[in-house]
Coordinates of C-alpha atoms in Angstrom, one line a residue:
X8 CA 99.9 51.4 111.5
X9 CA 97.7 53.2 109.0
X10 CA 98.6 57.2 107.8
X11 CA 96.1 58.5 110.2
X12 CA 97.7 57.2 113.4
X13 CA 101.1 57.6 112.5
X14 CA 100.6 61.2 112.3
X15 CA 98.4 61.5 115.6
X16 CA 101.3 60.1 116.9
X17 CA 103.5 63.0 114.9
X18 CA 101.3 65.5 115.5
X19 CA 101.3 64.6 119.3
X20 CA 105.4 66.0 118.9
X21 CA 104.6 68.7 116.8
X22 CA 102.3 70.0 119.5
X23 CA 104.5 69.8 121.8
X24 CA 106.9 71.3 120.0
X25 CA 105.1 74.6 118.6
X26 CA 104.2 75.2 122.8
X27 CA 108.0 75.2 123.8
X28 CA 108.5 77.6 120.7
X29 CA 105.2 79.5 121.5
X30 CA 106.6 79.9 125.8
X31 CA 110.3 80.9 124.3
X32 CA 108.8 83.5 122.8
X33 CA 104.9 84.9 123.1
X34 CA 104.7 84.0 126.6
X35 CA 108.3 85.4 127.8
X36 CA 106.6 89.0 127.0
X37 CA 104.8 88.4 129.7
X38 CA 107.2 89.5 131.8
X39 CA 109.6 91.3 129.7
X40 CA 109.0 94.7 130.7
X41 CA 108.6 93.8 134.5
X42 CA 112.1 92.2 133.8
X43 CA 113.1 95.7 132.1
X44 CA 111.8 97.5 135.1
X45 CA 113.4 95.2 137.5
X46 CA 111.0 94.6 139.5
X47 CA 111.6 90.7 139.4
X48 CA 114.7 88.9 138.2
X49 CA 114.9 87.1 134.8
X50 CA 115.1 83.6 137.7
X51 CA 111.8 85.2 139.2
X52 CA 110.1 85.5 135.9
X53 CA 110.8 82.4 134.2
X54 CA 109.3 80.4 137.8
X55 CA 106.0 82.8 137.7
X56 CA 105.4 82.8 133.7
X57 CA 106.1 78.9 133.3
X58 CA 103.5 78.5 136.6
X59 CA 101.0 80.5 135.9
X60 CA 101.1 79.7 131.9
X61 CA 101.0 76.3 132.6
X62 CA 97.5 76.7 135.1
X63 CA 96.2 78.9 132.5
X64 CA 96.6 76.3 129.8
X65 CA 95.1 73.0 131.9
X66 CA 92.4 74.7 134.0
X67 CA 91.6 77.8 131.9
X68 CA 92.5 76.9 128.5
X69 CA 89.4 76.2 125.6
X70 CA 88.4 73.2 125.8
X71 CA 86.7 73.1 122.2
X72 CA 88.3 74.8 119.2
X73 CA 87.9 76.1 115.9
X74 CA 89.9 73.4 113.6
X75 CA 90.4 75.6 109.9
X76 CA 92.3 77.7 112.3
X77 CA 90.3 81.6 112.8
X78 CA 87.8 81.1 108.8
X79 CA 91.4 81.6 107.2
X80 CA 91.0 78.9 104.7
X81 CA 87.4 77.0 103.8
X82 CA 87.1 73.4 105.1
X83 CA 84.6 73.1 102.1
X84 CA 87.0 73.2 99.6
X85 CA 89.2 70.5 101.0
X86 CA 87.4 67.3 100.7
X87 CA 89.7 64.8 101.1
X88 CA 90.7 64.3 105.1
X89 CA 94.3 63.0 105.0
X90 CA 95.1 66.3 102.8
X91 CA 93.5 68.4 105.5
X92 CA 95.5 66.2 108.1
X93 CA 98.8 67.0 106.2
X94 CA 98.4 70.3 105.9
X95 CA 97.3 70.5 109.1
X96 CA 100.6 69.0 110.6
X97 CA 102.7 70.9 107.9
X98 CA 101.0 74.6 109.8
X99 CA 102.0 73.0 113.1
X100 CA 105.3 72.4 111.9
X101 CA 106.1 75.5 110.0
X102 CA 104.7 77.5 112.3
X103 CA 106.9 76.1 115.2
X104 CA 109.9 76.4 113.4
X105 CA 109.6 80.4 112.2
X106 CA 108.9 81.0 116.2
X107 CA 111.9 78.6 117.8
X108 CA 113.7 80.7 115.0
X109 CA 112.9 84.3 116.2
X110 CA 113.3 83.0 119.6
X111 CA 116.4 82.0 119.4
X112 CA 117.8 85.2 117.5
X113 CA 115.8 87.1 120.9
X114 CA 113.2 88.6 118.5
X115 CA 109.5 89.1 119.5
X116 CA 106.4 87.6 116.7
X117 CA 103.2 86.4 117.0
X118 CA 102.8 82.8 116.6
X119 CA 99.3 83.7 116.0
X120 CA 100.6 85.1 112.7
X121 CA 103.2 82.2 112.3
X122 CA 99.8 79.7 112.1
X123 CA 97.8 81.9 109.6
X124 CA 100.7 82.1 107.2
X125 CA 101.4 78.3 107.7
X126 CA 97.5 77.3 107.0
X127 CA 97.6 79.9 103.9
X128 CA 100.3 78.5 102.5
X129 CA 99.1 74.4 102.3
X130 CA 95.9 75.7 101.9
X131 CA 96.5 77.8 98.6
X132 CA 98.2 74.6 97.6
X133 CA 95.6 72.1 98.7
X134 CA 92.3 74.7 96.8
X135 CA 94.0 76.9 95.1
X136 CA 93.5 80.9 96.0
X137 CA 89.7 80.8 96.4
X138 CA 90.3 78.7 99.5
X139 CA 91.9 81.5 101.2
X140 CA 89.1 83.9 103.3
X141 CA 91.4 87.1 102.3
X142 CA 88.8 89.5 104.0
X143 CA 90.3 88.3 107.4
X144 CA 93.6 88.0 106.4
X145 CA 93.8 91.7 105.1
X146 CA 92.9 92.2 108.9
X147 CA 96.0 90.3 109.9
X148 CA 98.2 92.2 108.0
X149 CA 96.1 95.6 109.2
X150 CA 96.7 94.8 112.4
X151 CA 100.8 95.0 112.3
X152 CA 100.4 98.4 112.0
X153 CA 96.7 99.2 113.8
X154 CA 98.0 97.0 117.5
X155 CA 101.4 98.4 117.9
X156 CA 100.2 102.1 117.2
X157 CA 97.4 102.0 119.5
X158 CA 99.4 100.5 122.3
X159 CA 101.9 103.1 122.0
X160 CA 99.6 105.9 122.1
X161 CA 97.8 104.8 125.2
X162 CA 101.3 104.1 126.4
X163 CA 102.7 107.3 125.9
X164 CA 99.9 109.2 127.4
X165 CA 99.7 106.9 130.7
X166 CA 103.7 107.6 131.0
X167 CA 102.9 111.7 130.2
X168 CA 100.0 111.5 133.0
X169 CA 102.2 109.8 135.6
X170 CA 105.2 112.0 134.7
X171 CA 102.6 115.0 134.8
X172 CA 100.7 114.7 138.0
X173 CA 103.0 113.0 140.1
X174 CA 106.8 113.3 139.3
X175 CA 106.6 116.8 138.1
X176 CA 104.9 117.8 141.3
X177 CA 106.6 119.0 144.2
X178 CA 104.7 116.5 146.6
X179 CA 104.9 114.0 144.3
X180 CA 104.7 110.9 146.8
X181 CA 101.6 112.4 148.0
X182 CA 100.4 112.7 144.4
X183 CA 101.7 108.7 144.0
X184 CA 99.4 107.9 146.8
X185 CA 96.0 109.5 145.5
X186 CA 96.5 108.5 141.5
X187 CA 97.7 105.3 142.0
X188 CA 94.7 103.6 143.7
X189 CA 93.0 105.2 140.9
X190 CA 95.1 103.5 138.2
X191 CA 94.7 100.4 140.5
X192 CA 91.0 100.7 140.1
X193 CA 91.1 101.0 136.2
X194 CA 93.3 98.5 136.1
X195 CA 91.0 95.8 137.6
X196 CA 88.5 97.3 135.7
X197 CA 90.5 96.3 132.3
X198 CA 91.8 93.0 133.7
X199 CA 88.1 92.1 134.5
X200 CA 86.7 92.5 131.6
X201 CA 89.4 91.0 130.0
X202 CA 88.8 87.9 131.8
X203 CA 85.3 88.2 130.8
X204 CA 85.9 88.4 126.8
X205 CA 89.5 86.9 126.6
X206 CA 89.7 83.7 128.2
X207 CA 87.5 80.6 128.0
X208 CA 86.1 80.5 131.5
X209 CA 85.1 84.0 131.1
X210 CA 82.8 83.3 128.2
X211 CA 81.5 80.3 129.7
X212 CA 80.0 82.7 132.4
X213 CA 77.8 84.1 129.4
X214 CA 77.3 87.6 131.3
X215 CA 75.5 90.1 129.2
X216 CA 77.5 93.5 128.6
X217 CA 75.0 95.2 131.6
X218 CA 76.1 92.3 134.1
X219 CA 79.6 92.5 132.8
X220 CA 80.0 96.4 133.3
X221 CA 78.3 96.4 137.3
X222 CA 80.8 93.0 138.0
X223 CA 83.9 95.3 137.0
X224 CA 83.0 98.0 138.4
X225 CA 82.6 96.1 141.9
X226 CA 85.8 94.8 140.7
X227 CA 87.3 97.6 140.3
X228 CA 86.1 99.4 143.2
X229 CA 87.1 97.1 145.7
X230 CA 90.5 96.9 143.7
X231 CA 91.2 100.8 144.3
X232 CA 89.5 100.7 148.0
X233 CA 92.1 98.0 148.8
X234 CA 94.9 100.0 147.1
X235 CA 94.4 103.0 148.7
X236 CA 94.6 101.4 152.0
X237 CA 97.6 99.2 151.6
X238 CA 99.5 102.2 149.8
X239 CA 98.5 104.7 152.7
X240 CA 99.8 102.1 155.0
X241 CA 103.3 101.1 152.9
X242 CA 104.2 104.4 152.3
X243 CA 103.0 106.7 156.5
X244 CA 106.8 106.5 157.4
X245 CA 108.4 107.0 154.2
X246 CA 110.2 110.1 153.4
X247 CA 109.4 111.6 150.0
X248 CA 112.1 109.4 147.3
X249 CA 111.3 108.6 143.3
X250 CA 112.0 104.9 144.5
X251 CA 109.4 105.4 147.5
X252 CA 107.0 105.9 144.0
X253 CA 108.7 103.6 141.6
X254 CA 107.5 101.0 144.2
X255 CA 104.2 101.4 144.6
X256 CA 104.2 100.7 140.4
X257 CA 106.4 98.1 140.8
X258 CA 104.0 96.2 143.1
X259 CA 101.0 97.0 140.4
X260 CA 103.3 95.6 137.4
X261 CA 103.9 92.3 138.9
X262 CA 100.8 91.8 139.3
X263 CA 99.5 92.9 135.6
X264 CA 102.4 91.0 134.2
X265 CA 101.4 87.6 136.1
X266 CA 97.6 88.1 135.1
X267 CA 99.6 88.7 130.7
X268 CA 101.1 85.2 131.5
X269 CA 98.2 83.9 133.1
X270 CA 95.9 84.9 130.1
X271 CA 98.9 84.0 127.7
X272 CA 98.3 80.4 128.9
X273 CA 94.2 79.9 128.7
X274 CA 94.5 81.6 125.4
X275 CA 97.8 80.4 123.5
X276 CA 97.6 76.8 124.3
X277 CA 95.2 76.7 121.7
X278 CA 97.6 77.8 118.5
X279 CA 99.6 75.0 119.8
X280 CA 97.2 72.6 120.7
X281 CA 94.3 72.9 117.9
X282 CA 95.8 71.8 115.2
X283 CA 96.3 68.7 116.8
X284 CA 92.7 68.0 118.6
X285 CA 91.5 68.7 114.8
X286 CA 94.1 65.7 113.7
X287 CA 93.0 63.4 116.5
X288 CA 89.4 63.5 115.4
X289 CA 90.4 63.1 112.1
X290 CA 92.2 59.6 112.7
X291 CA 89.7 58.8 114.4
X292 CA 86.8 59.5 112.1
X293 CA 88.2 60.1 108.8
X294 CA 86.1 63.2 108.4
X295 CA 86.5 67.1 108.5
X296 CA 85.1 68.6 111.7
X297 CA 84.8 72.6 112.1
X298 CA 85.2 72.3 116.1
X299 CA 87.1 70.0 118.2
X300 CA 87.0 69.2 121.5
X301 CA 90.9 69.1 123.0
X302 CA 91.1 66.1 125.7
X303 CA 92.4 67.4 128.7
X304 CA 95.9 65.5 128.3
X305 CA 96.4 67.3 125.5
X306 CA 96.0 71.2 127.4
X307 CA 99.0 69.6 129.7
X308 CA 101.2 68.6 127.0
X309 CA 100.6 71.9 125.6
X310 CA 100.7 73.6 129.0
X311 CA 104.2 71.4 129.8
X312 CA 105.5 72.8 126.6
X313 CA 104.6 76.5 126.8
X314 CA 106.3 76.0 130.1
X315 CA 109.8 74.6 129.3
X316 CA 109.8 76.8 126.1
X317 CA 109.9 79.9 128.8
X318 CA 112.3 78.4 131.3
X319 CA 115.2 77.3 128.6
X320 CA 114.9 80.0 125.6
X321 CA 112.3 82.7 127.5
X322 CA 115.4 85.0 128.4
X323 CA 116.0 85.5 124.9
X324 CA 113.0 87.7 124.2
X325 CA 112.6 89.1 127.8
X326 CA 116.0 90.7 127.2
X327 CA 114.9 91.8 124.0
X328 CA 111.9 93.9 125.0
X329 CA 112.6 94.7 128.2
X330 CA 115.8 96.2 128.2
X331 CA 117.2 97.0 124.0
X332 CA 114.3 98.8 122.7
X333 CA 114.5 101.4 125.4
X334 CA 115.3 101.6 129.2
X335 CA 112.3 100.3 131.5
X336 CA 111.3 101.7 135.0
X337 CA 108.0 100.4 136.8
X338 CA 106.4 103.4 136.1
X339 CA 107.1 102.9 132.7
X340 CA 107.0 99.1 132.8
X341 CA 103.4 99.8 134.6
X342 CA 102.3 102.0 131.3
X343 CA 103.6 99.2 128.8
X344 CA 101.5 96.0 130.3
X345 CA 98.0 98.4 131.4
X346 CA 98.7 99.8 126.9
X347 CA 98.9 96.3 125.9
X348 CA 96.2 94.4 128.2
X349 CA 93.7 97.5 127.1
X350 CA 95.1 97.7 123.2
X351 CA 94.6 93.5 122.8
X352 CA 91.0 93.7 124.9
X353 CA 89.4 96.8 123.1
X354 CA 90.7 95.1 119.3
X355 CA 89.6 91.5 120.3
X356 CA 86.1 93.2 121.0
X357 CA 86.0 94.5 117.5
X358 CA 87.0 91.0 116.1
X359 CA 90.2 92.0 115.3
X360 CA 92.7 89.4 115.1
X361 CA 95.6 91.3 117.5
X362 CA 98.6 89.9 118.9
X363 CA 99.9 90.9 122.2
X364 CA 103.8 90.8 121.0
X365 CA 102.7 93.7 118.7
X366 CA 101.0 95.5 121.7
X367 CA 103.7 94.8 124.3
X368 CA 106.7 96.5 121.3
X369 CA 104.7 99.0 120.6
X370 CA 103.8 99.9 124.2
X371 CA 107.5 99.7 125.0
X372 CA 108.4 102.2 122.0
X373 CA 105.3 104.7 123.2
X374 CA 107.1 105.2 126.9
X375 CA 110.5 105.3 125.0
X376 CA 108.9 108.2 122.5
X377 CA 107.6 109.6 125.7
X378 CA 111.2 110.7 126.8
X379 CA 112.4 111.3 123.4
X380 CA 113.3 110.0 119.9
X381 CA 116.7 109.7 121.3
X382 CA 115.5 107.2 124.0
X383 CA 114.6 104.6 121.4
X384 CA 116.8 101.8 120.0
X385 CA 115.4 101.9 116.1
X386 CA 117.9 99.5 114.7
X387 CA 116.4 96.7 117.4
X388 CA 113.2 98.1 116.3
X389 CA 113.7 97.9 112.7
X390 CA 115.1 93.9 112.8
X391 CA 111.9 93.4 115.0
X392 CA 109.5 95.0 112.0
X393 CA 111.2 92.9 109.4
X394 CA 110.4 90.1 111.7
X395 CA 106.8 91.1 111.8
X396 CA 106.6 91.5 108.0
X397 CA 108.3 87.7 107.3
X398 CA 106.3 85.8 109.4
X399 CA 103.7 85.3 107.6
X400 CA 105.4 84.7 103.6
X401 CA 108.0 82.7 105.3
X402 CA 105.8 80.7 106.9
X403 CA 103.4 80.1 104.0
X404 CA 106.4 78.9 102.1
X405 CA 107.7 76.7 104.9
X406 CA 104.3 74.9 105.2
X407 CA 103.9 74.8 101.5
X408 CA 107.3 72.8 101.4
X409 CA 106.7 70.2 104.2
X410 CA 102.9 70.1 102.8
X411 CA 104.5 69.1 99.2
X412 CA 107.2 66.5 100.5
X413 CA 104.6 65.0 102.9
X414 CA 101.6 64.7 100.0
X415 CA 104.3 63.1 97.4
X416 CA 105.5 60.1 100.2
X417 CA 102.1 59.4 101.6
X418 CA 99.5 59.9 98.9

């Protein structure tokens, strides 16, 4: 067995492996603040995250994918294709590691950050420093501080609006029943068009910005029509209760919390997955591609292990942000997924590299701010941060070590 299929083979593992670590931890905040709320128990979560995360890999994930992972490192500069196909495995490695890591000490990061720090670090050692495309990866780094503000601040001010216009009212069940169809309505609108622009399937409808805005709008039209009758109907014979409203949100989060999984799925797979596709083309024509189609047995070993990751280690991280940052309702839980889905659509627009870990904390820290300073855990806050801020050095250096130790045995 030649280098090139012995570490297909390998990389076939390390796939799998970086998905379980990717589910314990990306996908789990999913449904970590629906978990907080309690609307649905941790049992609940894990069987509707590792389902739907699993159909959103296989039938929604890319099917083609960008190898030199997101223009952080130039292909060009690498010539020689079992360097690229170390390094390459060494990321996948790394990366996996730093995640299964932070999972299992129940802290949040973005594996998305945990792959760009991994392919920095072999590549810097592979082309030296004028390999590395540092434009975009100042935009990484931008973004720990850009997502997790934004999120917040839309957060805070959904929470301050509900608190506003219906709690603080004296017919506040009456109030719950005319705003929320309305944040029903916006919330299909923003689930829509995150469809549209986020996952694979979307794109491959190719709708123009025009098409796109009158199919949301039906969207989200029909979404608050619905609403308003269902909620009219739910709520005729109930007497006037905070529960009576907590309900109607906690209805609305499990759904916007299944759609984060679902979307976690079709989008994810592909941090876990790509790496490998661009190794599988590699053995098997010894050259540097830029895209790489990922054979559909390869979306269900990636969808299989962004599945188990959730069900054994998931908990971890649910507990985490949905109950030691700050105490969750479904009002609140409601303003932390509609801040996140909005924060992570509006910055992918803008071709900002976001990660929807940062969005969900820092959603979860605006509806704690929104009560008070007091309402916030910062030392869970502060270890999380740190966390944030490693990732991406202690991945470089991880990959940089496994990249060295695999270059000095096999070439």
């Amino acid at each position: 067995m030649d280098i090139y299929n012995i570490f297909l083979v390998l990389s076939m593992a390390a796939g799998f492996f970086m998905a379980f670590s990717l589910g314990a931890n990306d996908v789990a905040n999913s449904m970590a603040s629906a978990v907080g709320a309690k609307a649905i128990t941790v049992r609940q979560a894990v069987i509707i995250a590792g389902t739907l995360t699993f159909v959103g890999a296989v039938f929604l994930g890319s099917h083609v994918t960008a190898t030199i992972t997101r223009g952080i490192i130039n292909p060009d500069q690498i010539t020689d294709p079992r360097i690229m196909m170390l390094g390459m495995f060494s990321a996948l490695v790394a990366a996996s590691l730093w995640v299964l890591i932070a999972s299992l000490t129940a802290l949040p990061v973005s594996s998305t950050h945990s792959i760009v720090g991994s392919i920095l670090g072999f590549g810097i050692v592979a082309g030296g420093p004028q390999v590395v495309n540092w434009w975009i990866l100042s935009g990484v780094v931008l973004s720990w501080i850009i997502s997790p503000l934004f999120a917040g601040t839309i957060a805070f001010l959904i929470f301050s609006h509900i608190r506003k216009y219906i709690f603080y009212k004296k017919h506040f069940l009456q109030q719950a029943r005319s705003w929320a169809p309305r944040w029903i309505g916006l919330t299909a609108l923003i689930l829509g068009y995150s469809f549209i622009y986020k996952t694979p399937v979307g794109q491959d409808l190719e709708m123009t910005r025009i098409t796109a805005l009158i199919f949301t709008s039906l969207l989200a039209g029909c979404a608050w029509f619905a609403g308003r009758m269902i909620i009219n109907r739910i709520t005729r014979e109930k007497e006037q209760t905070v529960e009576e409203v907590e309900g109607i949100f906690r209805k609305m989060q499990i759904m916007t919390s299944s759609y984060v999984a679902l979307s976690h799925g079709a989008n994810d797979v592909a941090n876990a997955i790509g790496p490998v596709a661009a190794i599988y083309i590699l053995a098997r024509h010894h050259q540097l591609v830029q895209a790489a189609e990922i054979p559909i047995f390869m979306l269900v070993l990636g969808g299989l292990g962004l599945s188990a990751g959730i069900a054994l280690l998931g908990k971890k991280v649910i507990a985490t942000v949905g109950s030691r940052i700050t105490t969750l309702t479904n009002t609140r839980g409601f303003a932390v997924d509609f801040s996140a889905a909005t924060t992570v659509l509006i910055a992918s627009n803008m071709g900002m590299p976001v990660s929807t870990t940062h969005a969900c904390v820092g959603g979860v820290t605006g509806v704690g701010l929104a009560r008070g300073f007091s309402s916030i855990n910062f030392s869970v806050l502060l270890r999380i941060v740190g966390y944030w801020v490693l990732t991406v050095p202690i991945a470089a250096f991880t990959s940089i070590v496994i990249f060295q130790i695999l270059k000095w045995i096999f070439i």
